[in-house]
Coordinates of C-alpha atoms in Angstrom, one line a residue:
Chain A
M1143 CA 111.5 133.4 112.7
S1144 CA 108.7 130.9 112.5
V1145 CA 106.6 131.1 109.4
I1146 CA 103.7 129.1 111.0
E1147 CA 103.2 128.6 114.7
F1148 CA 100.7 126.5 116.6
E1149 CA 100.4 127.3 120.3
D1150 CA 98.5 124.8 122.4
V1151 CA 95.8 124.4 119.7
R1152 CA 92.7 122.5 120.2
H1153 CA 90.1 121.9 117.5
R1154 CA 86.6 120.6 118.3
M1155 CA 84.5 119.5 115.3
P1156 CA 80.8 120.4 115.1
N1157 CA 80.0 116.8 116.1
G1158 CA 82.0 117.1 119.3
V1159 CA 85.1 115.1 118.2
V1160 CA 88.3 116.7 119.3
A1161 CA 90.4 116.5 116.1
L1162 CA 93.4 118.4 117.5
D1163 CA 94.5 118.5 121.1
S1164 CA 97.3 120.5 122.7
V1165 CA 99.1 120.9 119.5
S1166 CA 102.2 123.1 119.6
L1167 CA 104.4 123.3 116.5
K1168 CA 106.7 125.8 114.8
V1169 CA 107.6 125.7 111.2
G1170 CA 110.7 127.8 110.3
R1171 CA 111.5 129.6 107.0
G1172 CA 113.1 127.2 104.5
E1173 CA 112.2 124.1 106.5
V1174 CA 110.8 121.0 104.9
V1175 CA 108.5 119.3 107.4
A1176 CA 106.7 116.0 107.0
V1177 CA 103.6 115.4 109.1
V1178 CA 102.9 111.7 109.3
G1179 CA 100.3 109.6 111.0
G1180 CA 97.5 107.1 110.5
N1181 CA 94.0 107.7 109.1
G1182 CA 92.1 110.0 111.4
A1183 CA 95.1 111.2 113.3
G1184 CA 94.3 114.9 112.6
K1185 CA 96.8 115.5 109.8
T1186 CA 94.4 117.2 107.4
T1187 CA 92.7 119.2 110.2
L1188 CA 96.2 120.5 111.1
L1189 CA 96.9 121.4 107.6
K1190 CA 93.6 123.3 107.1
H1191 CA 94.6 125.5 110.1
M1192 CA 97.7 126.6 108.1
N1193 CA 95.8 128.8 105.7
G1194 CA 92.8 129.6 107.9
L1195 CA 90.3 127.2 106.3
L1196 CA 89.8 126.0 109.9
K1197 CA 90.3 128.1 113.1
P1198 CA 91.3 126.7 116.5
S1199 CA 88.6 126.3 119.1
S1200 CA 91.2 127.3 121.6
G1201 CA 94.9 128.2 121.4
R1202 CA 96.5 130.2 118.6
V1203 CA 97.7 129.7 115.1
T1204 CA 99.9 132.4 113.7
V1205 CA 101.1 132.7 110.1
F1206 CA 104.0 135.2 109.5
G1207 CA 103.2 136.6 112.9
K1208 CA 99.5 137.2 112.3
E1209 CA 96.9 135.3 114.1
T1210 CA 94.7 133.3 111.5
K1211 CA 91.5 134.3 113.3
E1212 CA 92.1 137.9 112.3
E1213 CA 93.1 137.2 108.7
S1214 CA 91.0 136.4 105.6
I1215 CA 91.5 133.0 103.9
A1216 CA 92.3 134.9 100.7
R1217 CA 95.2 136.8 102.3
L1218 CA 96.5 133.7 104.0
S1219 CA 96.3 131.6 100.9
R1220 CA 98.4 134.1 99.0
R1221 CA 101.3 133.2 101.4
V1222 CA 100.4 129.6 102.2
G1223 CA 99.5 127.5 99.1
L1224 CA 97.6 124.3 99.8
V1225 CA 97.5 121.4 97.4
F1226 CA 94.7 118.9 98.2
Q1227 CA 94.9 115.2 98.1
N1228 CA 92.2 114.8 95.5
S1229 CA 93.2 116.8 92.4
D1230 CA 89.6 116.7 91.1
H1231 CA 88.5 118.8 94.1
Q1232 CA 90.9 121.5 93.1
I1233 CA 90.6 121.6 89.3
F1234 CA 87.7 123.3 87.5
S1235 CA 89.0 125.3 84.5
E1236 CA 88.7 124.5 80.8
S1237 CA 92.4 124.2 80.1
A1238 CA 95.6 123.5 82.1
K1239 CA 96.7 127.1 81.4
E1240 CA 93.5 128.7 82.6
E1241 CA 93.7 126.6 85.7
V1242 CA 97.1 128.1 86.5
M1243 CA 95.9 131.6 85.5
F1244 CA 92.9 131.4 87.8
G1245 CA 94.7 131.9 91.0
L1246 CA 97.0 134.5 89.6
K1247 CA 94.0 136.6 88.3
N1248 CA 92.2 136.2 91.6
F1249 CA 95.1 137.7 93.4
G1250 CA 94.9 140.7 91.1
I1251 CA 98.1 140.0 89.2
P1252 CA 98.0 142.0 85.9
P1253 CA 97.2 139.9 82.8
G1254 CA 100.5 140.2 81.1
E1255 CA 102.5 139.3 84.2
A1256 CA 100.0 136.5 85.0
E1257 CA 100.5 135.1 81.5
E1258 CA 104.2 135.0 82.0
K1259 CA 104.1 133.5 85.5
A1260 CA 101.6 130.8 84.3
G1261 CA 103.9 129.9 81.3
R1262 CA 106.9 129.6 83.6
A1263 CA 105.1 127.4 86.1
L1264 CA 103.7 125.1 83.4
E1265 CA 107.2 124.8 81.9
Y1266 CA 108.9 124.1 85.2
Y1267 CA 106.4 121.3 86.1
G1268 CA 106.7 119.7 82.6
L1269 CA 103.2 120.7 81.5
A1270 CA 104.0 123.2 78.8
D1271 CA 102.9 120.8 76.0
L1272 CA 99.6 120.2 77.8
A1273 CA 98.7 123.8 78.4
A1274 CA 95.7 123.8 76.1
R1275 CA 94.4 120.4 77.3
P1276 CA 91.2 120.2 79.4
P1277 CA 92.6 119.2 82.8
L1278 CA 90.1 116.3 83.2
T1279 CA 91.7 114.5 80.3
L1280 CA 95.1 114.5 82.1
S1281 CA 96.5 111.5 83.9
G1282 CA 96.5 111.4 87.7
G1283 CA 100.2 112.4 87.8
E1284 CA 99.7 115.2 85.4
K1285 CA 96.7 116.5 87.4
K1286 CA 98.8 116.4 90.6
R1287 CA 101.6 118.4 89.0
L1288 CA 99.0 120.9 87.5
C1289 CA 97.6 121.5 91.0
I1290 CA 101.1 122.1 92.3
A1291 CA 102.0 124.4 89.4
A1292 CA 98.8 126.4 89.8
V1293 CA 99.7 127.0 93.5
M1294 CA 103.4 127.7 92.9
A1295 CA 102.6 130.1 90.1
W1296 CA 101.6 132.8 92.6
E1297 CA 104.8 132.1 94.5
P1298 CA 103.4 131.5 98.0
D1299 CA 106.0 131.5 100.8
V1300 CA 104.9 128.1 102.0
L1301 CA 103.7 125.1 100.0
V1302 CA 101.5 122.6 101.8
L1303 CA 100.9 119.2 100.2
D1304 CA 98.2 116.8 101.4
E1305 CA 99.1 113.1 100.6
P1306 CA 100.7 113.9 97.3
T1307 CA 101.7 110.3 96.5
V1308 CA 98.3 108.6 96.9
G1309 CA 97.5 106.6 93.7
Q1310 CA 100.6 107.9 91.9
D1311 CA 102.6 105.6 89.6
Y1312 CA 106.4 105.5 89.4
P1313 CA 107.0 108.4 86.9
S1314 CA 104.7 110.6 88.8
R1315 CA 106.3 109.7 92.2
S1316 CA 109.8 110.3 91.0
R1317 CA 108.9 113.6 89.5
L1318 CA 107.2 114.6 92.7
F1319 CA 110.3 113.6 94.6
G1320 CA 112.3 115.8 92.3
V1321 CA 109.9 118.7 92.9
V1322 CA 110.1 118.4 96.6
Q1323 CA 113.9 118.1 96.5
G1324 CA 114.1 121.1 94.3
L1325 CA 112.0 123.2 96.7
A1326 CA 114.0 122.0 99.6
S1327 CA 117.3 123.0 98.1
S1328 CA 116.0 126.4 97.0
N1329 CA 115.1 127.1 100.6
R1330 CA 111.3 127.1 100.2
T1331 CA 109.2 126.2 103.1
V1332 CA 107.3 123.0 102.5
V1333 CA 104.9 121.0 104.6
I1334 CA 104.0 117.5 103.4
V1335 CA 101.3 115.5 105.0
S1336 CA 101.7 111.9 104.2
H1337 CA 101.6 108.3 105.4
D1338 CA 103.9 107.2 102.7
L1339 CA 107.1 106.6 104.6
E1340 CA 108.8 104.8 101.7
F1341 CA 108.6 108.1 99.8
L1342 CA 109.7 110.3 102.7
W1343 CA 112.6 108.2 103.9
P1344 CA 115.1 109.1 101.2
L1345 CA 114.3 112.8 101.8
S1346 CA 114.6 112.3 105.6
P1347 CA 113.0 115.6 106.5
R1348 CA 112.1 116.9 109.9
T1349 CA 109.2 114.6 110.8
V1350 CA 106.2 115.4 113.0
V1351 CA 104.2 112.3 114.0
M1352 CA 100.5 112.7 114.9
S1353 CA 98.2 110.2 116.6
K1354 CA 94.7 110.8 117.9
G1355 CA 94.9 114.6 117.4
R1356 CA 98.2 115.0 119.2
V1357 CA 101.8 115.5 118.2
V1358 CA 103.5 112.4 119.6
A1359 CA 107.0 112.9 118.1
D1360 CA 108.9 115.8 116.4
G1361 CA 112.4 115.6 115.2
P1362 CA 114.8 114.5 112.4
A1363 CA 113.4 111.5 110.4
R1364 CA 116.4 109.4 111.3
E1365 CA 115.6 109.8 115.0
V1366 CA 111.8 109.6 114.8
F1367 CA 111.7 106.6 112.4
M1368 CA 113.9 104.6 114.8
R1369 CA 111.0 104.5 117.4
T1370 CA 109.4 101.4 115.9
E1371 CA 106.8 101.0 118.7
M1372 CA 105.6 104.6 118.4
L1373 CA 105.4 104.4 114.6
R1374 CA 103.3 101.2 114.8
D1375 CA 101.0 102.8 117.4
A1376 CA 100.5 105.7 115.1
G1377 CA 99.4 103.4 112.2
L1378 CA 102.7 103.5 110.3
R1379 CA 105.3 101.0 109.2
E1380 CA 109.1 101.3 109.0
P1381 CA 110.4 101.8 105.4
Q1382 CA 112.1 98.7 104.0
L1383 CA 115.5 100.3 103.9
L1384 CA 115.3 101.1 107.6
Q1385 CA 114.1 97.5 108.3
L1386 CA 117.1 96.3 106.4
S1387 CA 119.5 98.5 108.2
R1388 CA 118.1 97.3 111.5
R1389 CA 118.5 93.6 110.5
F1390 CA 122.2 94.2 110.0
G1391 CA 122.6 96.2 113.2
R1392 CA 123.6 99.4 111.3
E1393 CA 123.7 102.5 113.5
E1394 CA 123.7 104.8 110.4
P1395 CA 120.7 103.6 108.5
F1396 CA 120.6 103.2 104.7
T1397 CA 118.6 106.1 103.1
A1398 CA 119.2 105.1 99.5
V1399 CA 119.0 101.8 97.5
D1400 CA 122.5 102.3 96.0
Q1401 CA 124.0 102.8 99.4
A1402 CA 122.4 99.6 100.8
A1403 CA 123.5 97.6 97.7
A1404 CA 127.1 98.9 97.9
W1405 CA 127.4 97.9 101.6
L1406 CA 125.8 94.5 101.0
T1407 CA 128.1 93.8 98.0
E1408 CA 131.1 94.7 100.1
R1409 CA 129.9 92.5 103.0
G1410 CA 129.3 89.6 100.6
R1411 CA 132.8 89.9 99.3
A1412 CA 134.4 90.1 102.8
N1413 CA 133.1 86.7 103.6
Chain B
M299 CA 91.6 73.9 89.6
G300 CA 91.6 75.5 86.1
K301 CA 91.3 78.9 84.5
I302 CA 88.6 80.9 86.3
V303 CA 89.3 84.2 84.5
E304 CA 90.6 84.2 81.0
F305 CA 91.3 87.0 78.5
L306 CA 91.8 85.9 74.9
D307 CA 93.1 88.5 72.5
Y308 CA 90.8 91.0 74.0
T309 CA 90.5 94.6 72.8
F310 CA 88.1 97.3 74.1
E311 CA 87.8 100.9 73.0
Y312 CA 85.4 103.2 74.9
S313 CA 82.9 105.1 72.7
G314 CA 84.3 108.4 71.7
M315 CA 87.9 107.6 72.4
E316 CA 90.5 107.5 69.7
R317 CA 92.4 104.4 70.7
P318 CA 91.7 101.2 72.6
A319 CA 92.0 101.2 76.4
V320 CA 93.2 97.6 76.2
E321 CA 94.5 95.9 73.0
G322 CA 95.2 92.3 72.2
V323 CA 95.3 91.3 75.9
S324 CA 95.6 87.6 76.7
F325 CA 96.2 86.3 80.2
S326 CA 94.5 84.0 82.7
V327 CA 94.1 83.5 86.4
E328 CA 93.8 80.0 87.9
E329 CA 91.1 79.2 90.4
G330 CA 92.3 80.0 94.0
E331 CA 95.1 82.3 93.0
V332 CA 95.8 85.9 94.1
A333 CA 96.6 87.9 91.0
V334 CA 98.0 91.4 91.1
L335 CA 97.3 93.7 88.1
A336 CA 99.9 96.5 87.9
G337 CA 100.9 99.3 85.5
A338 CA 101.1 103.0 85.1
S339 CA 98.0 105.3 85.3
G340 CA 96.1 104.9 82.1
S341 CA 97.6 101.5 81.1
G342 CA 94.2 99.8 81.1
K343 CA 93.9 98.2 84.6
S344 CA 90.5 99.6 85.4
T345 CA 89.2 98.5 82.0
I346 CA 90.4 94.9 82.8
L347 CA 88.5 94.9 86.1
R348 CA 85.4 96.3 84.5
S349 CA 85.6 93.6 81.9
I350 CA 85.7 90.9 84.6
N351 CA 82.5 92.0 86.4
G352 CA 80.6 92.7 83.2
L353 CA 80.4 96.5 83.6
I354 CA 82.1 96.3 80.2
P355 CA 80.3 95.7 77.8
H356 CA 77.0 95.9 79.7
M357 CA 77.3 99.4 81.1
Y358 CA 80.1 101.0 79.1
P359 CA 79.5 101.2 75.3
G360 CA 82.4 100.7 73.0
R361 CA 84.0 98.6 70.4
R362 CA 85.1 95.1 71.5
S363 CA 86.8 92.1 70.1
G364 CA 88.3 88.9 71.5
K365 CA 86.8 87.1 74.5
V366 CA 86.6 87.3 78.3
T367 CA 85.5 84.2 80.2
V368 CA 84.7 84.2 83.9
D369 CA 84.0 80.9 85.6
G370 CA 83.2 79.3 82.3
A371 CA 80.8 82.1 81.2
D372 CA 81.4 84.4 78.3
V373 CA 81.1 87.9 80.0
S374 CA 79.5 89.5 76.9
S375 CA 76.6 87.2 76.9
T376 CA 76.1 86.8 80.6
P377 CA 73.7 89.3 82.4
T378 CA 75.4 91.5 85.0
Y379 CA 73.1 90.1 87.8
E380 CA 74.5 86.6 87.1
L381 CA 78.1 87.9 87.1
A382 CA 77.4 89.7 90.3
R383 CA 77.0 86.3 92.0
K384 CA 80.3 85.1 90.8
V385 CA 82.3 88.3 91.1
G386 CA 82.5 90.5 94.3
F387 CA 83.8 94.0 93.7
L388 CA 85.6 96.3 96.1
F389 CA 86.3 99.9 95.1
Q390 CA 89.2 102.2 96.2
N391 CA 86.8 104.3 98.1
P392 CA 84.3 102.3 100.2
E393 CA 82.1 105.5 100.4
N394 CA 81.1 104.7 96.8
Q395 CA 79.5 101.4 97.7
I396 CA 78.2 102.0 101.2
F397 CA 74.8 103.7 101.4
M398 CA 72.5 102.2 104.0
F399 CA 72.0 103.6 107.5
T400 CA 73.3 100.6 109.5
V401 CA 76.2 98.2 108.8
E402 CA 74.0 95.1 108.8
K403 CA 71.5 96.7 106.4
D404 CA 74.3 97.7 104.1
V405 CA 75.8 94.2 104.1
A406 CA 72.3 92.7 103.5
F407 CA 71.5 94.9 100.6
G408 CA 72.6 92.6 97.8
L409 CA 70.9 89.6 99.3
E410 CA 67.6 91.5 99.8
N411 CA 67.7 92.6 96.2
L412 CA 67.9 88.9 95.1
G413 CA 64.9 88.1 97.3
Y414 CA 66.4 85.8 99.8
E415 CA 64.4 84.8 102.9
P416 CA 65.0 87.1 105.9
E417 CA 66.3 84.1 108.0
V418 CA 68.9 83.2 105.3
I419 CA 69.9 86.8 105.0
R420 CA 70.5 87.2 108.7
R421 CA 72.6 84.0 108.8
K422 CA 74.8 85.1 105.9
V423 CA 75.2 88.6 107.3
D424 CA 76.2 87.3 110.7
W425 CA 78.6 85.0 109.1
A426 CA 80.3 87.7 107.0
L427 CA 80.5 90.2 109.9
G428 CA 82.0 87.5 112.1
L429 CA 84.5 86.5 109.5
L430 CA 85.7 90.1 109.1
G431 CA 85.8 90.7 112.8
I432 CA 83.1 93.5 112.8
S433 CA 80.1 91.8 114.4
D434 CA 80.2 94.5 117.1
L435 CA 79.6 97.2 114.4
A436 CA 76.3 95.6 113.1
K437 CA 74.0 98.3 114.4
R438 CA 76.3 101.2 113.9
S439 CA 76.0 103.8 111.1
P440 CA 78.6 103.3 108.5
S441 CA 79.3 107.1 108.5
E442 CA 80.7 106.9 112.0
L443 CA 83.3 104.2 111.1
S444 CA 87.0 104.6 110.4
D445 CA 88.2 104.1 106.8
G446 CA 89.6 100.6 107.6
Q447 CA 86.2 99.6 109.1
K448 CA 84.3 101.0 106.1
Q449 CA 86.5 98.9 103.8
R450 CA 85.6 95.8 105.9
V451 CA 81.9 96.6 105.7
A452 CA 82.1 96.9 101.9
L453 CA 84.0 93.6 101.8
A454 CA 81.3 91.9 103.9
G455 CA 78.7 93.2 101.5
S456 CA 80.6 91.4 98.7
L457 CA 81.2 88.2 100.7
V458 CA 77.5 87.5 101.6
M459 CA 76.9 87.0 97.9
D460 CA 79.2 84.0 98.1
P461 CA 81.3 85.1 95.1
K462 CA 84.0 82.8 93.6
I463 CA 86.1 85.8 92.6
L464 CA 86.9 88.9 94.5
V465 CA 88.0 91.9 92.4
L466 CA 89.6 94.8 94.3
D467 CA 90.5 98.2 92.7
E468 CA 93.3 99.8 94.7
P469 CA 91.7 98.8 98.0
T470 CA 94.3 100.3 100.2
S471 CA 95.4 103.5 98.5
L472 CA 93.5 105.7 100.9
L473 CA 94.5 103.7 104.0
D474 CA 97.4 104.3 106.3
P475 CA 100.2 101.6 106.1
R476 CA 99.0 99.7 109.1
T477 CA 95.3 99.6 108.1
A478 CA 96.4 98.8 104.6
Q479 CA 98.5 95.8 105.9
D480 CA 95.4 94.6 107.8
V481 CA 93.2 94.7 104.7
V482 CA 95.8 92.9 102.7
S483 CA 96.2 90.2 105.4
L484 CA 92.5 89.8 105.5
V485 CA 92.2 89.4 101.8
S486 CA 95.0 86.8 101.9
R487 CA 93.1 84.9 104.6
L488 CA 89.9 84.9 102.6
N489 CA 91.8 83.5 99.7
K490 CA 93.3 80.7 101.8
D491 CA 90.2 79.9 104.0
L492 CA 87.5 80.3 101.5
G493 CA 89.5 79.4 98.4
L494 CA 88.4 82.8 96.8
T495 CA 90.2 83.8 93.7
V496 CA 91.5 87.4 94.1
V497 CA 92.3 89.9 91.3
L498 CA 93.5 93.2 92.6
V499 CA 95.0 96.4 91.3
E500 CA 97.5 98.0 93.6
H501 CA 100.4 100.4 93.4
R502 CA 102.0 99.6 96.7
L503 CA 103.8 96.5 95.5
E504 CA 105.8 96.0 98.8
L505 CA 102.4 95.3 100.4
V506 CA 100.9 92.8 97.9
S507 CA 103.7 91.1 96.1
P508 CA 104.6 88.8 99.0
M509 CA 101.1 87.3 99.1
A510 CA 100.5 87.2 95.3
D511 CA 100.8 84.1 93.1
R512 CA 100.7 85.9 89.8
M513 CA 101.4 89.4 88.5
V514 CA 100.2 90.8 85.3
V515 CA 101.8 94.1 84.2
L516 CA 100.0 96.3 81.6
S517 CA 101.8 99.0 79.6
G518 CA 100.3 101.1 76.8
S519 CA 97.1 99.0 76.8
R520 CA 98.9 95.7 76.3
V521 CA 100.3 93.0 78.6
W522 CA 103.9 93.8 79.2
A523 CA 104.7 90.9 81.5
E524 CA 102.9 88.0 83.3
G525 CA 104.3 85.5 85.8
S526 CA 105.1 85.0 89.5
P527 CA 105.8 88.3 91.3
A528 CA 109.5 87.3 91.7
E529 CA 109.8 86.6 87.9
V530 CA 108.0 89.8 86.9
L531 CA 109.8 92.1 89.4
G532 CA 113.1 90.5 88.4
R533 CA 112.8 92.0 85.0
E534 CA 114.5 95.1 83.7
G535 CA 112.5 98.2 82.7
L536 CA 110.0 98.3 85.5
H537 CA 110.3 102.1 86.0
E538 CA 109.6 102.6 82.3
V539 CA 106.3 100.9 82.6
G540 CA 105.3 102.9 85.6
L541 CA 106.0 100.4 88.4
S542 CA 107.6 101.4 91.8
P543 CA 109.2 98.1 92.9
P544 CA 109.7 97.5 96.6
A545 CA 113.0 99.0 97.9
I546 CA 114.2 95.5 98.9
V547 CA 113.7 94.4 95.2
E548 CA 115.7 97.4 94.0
V549 CA 118.5 96.6 96.4
Q550 CA 118.7 92.9 95.2
K551 CA 118.9 94.0 91.6
R552 CA 122.1 95.9 92.3
L553 CA 123.8 92.9 94.0
P554 CA 125.9 90.3 92.2
S555 CA 123.3 87.9 90.7
G556 CA 121.7 85.4 93.1
D557 CA 118.9 82.9 92.6
G558 CA 115.5 84.5 92.3
L559 CA 114.2 87.4 94.2
A560 CA 113.0 87.7 97.8
L561 CA 109.9 89.9 98.1
D562 CA 110.2 91.1 101.7
V563 CA 113.1 92.1 104.0
D564 CA 113.0 89.0 106.2
G565 CA 113.1 86.7 103.2
F566 CA 116.0 88.6 101.7
V567 CA 118.1 88.8 104.9
R568 CA 117.6 85.0 105.5
R569 CA 118.8 84.3 102.0
F570 CA 121.7 86.7 102.1
L571 CA 123.0 85.3 105.4
A572 CA 122.6 81.7 104.2
D573 CA 124.4 82.5 101.0
V574 CA 127.3 84.4 102.7
G575 CA 127.6 81.6 105.3
H576 CA 127.7 79.0 102.5
R577 CA 130.7 80.6 101.0
V578 CA 132.7 80.9 104.2

């Protein structure tokens, strides 16, 4: 069954710009889907349709079989948790713990249970020691994890991340990578909107490419990323490991640094 | 040539904070260089940039010791309007520095404030728009432009002031990879054609390390490394100081040692094949 389904969706902004055009897309339960594309391709507009923040001008978006036009944003958000690109737009509580408690209380979860869930989420995302800290004093990476923890605390069925790696340093990127990997292996449904192909490539998820409001490619990363021209037209660049694979005429591309290094070492010896 | 930016045992602590944002920092940038400032979030990069254009100490109060010199002038005793002529600044988000109703008015803003003749202003604005390939946008409203175009408008607004140094704070982090590459190539061209010294903060090292002459890495408020990008990225412990080195650098570090480090895929492949061929 699909968890989220777009059927021939068109979205016209108030200024007349068509941000989504003829978009059809199904996200299945337990799938990890990357939505990639250049600035202005319609990625964020697409994502805002997933929890009803935006409604289609024509066509249908259904979430767990219900059309978003007929559902409240609150009910949809309970099942589809959205983490925005800019953490500061999402954070407003006095402490990290209260930030996580906020959503839980809003969804009517009893205080005792909310407390327990919040504690677990903070622990899982490595924020337990920072529970009492005002969120605005946290680093960029800590804020990002706090936003994810706050959403994951109410256990939505789907997690949607908008450009999670923008401005994140190495420790934060690698933790984020671990978080996404963990969600993927525990069969959670995750949608990641990103133009960071270097980050996505080692995960090699199903990849949807958007350009000018349309879906121009949809398939396994290894197939989609091979279409160099299409990627370039969509404002993207091949990840370095893929460039390297191509230069050595590899049919099976390298997806990890160790794998590339081992092959090159072997090749160096053979000569 | 000579040192155009110089930090000498420089320490700055923002008022109300418990520890310095940068401590005992010494490094310099030669005239005409592209220098990349890297390091984890909170390592002091923004403080360094603000200390070059004089926002520190003139706008941010705090405790300061040591010295920062920009184009021969001691920043602490040079008024910001004078520094503004030497140092052009580009923020991460161009929205924060674009505020007029048309592109040409926005680009002219700084010059108008300095009281230049309208004719001079027009000439300079036309020159900058032409240089950045956005002459056709002159009459447009900045709000209708794409992110990459906005970044160019903000850059034009800096260039009309005829700065010697361009300081860029994560200029590409909001841009998609192709637009980011365009901005980086443009900055590289301005460096070569106009001889502008460039100091930039950037996380995407695969994008900027091939064009940089110097890399300064900050960690825990101090300088952790300084040198050419190949020297610095060749060091151990990059992850620990918050850096994500380009994948091609990571690959080379796992290979039996070679000479130096190639900073892009083409450079590496050329070197690898030459090396392998040499041994046959």
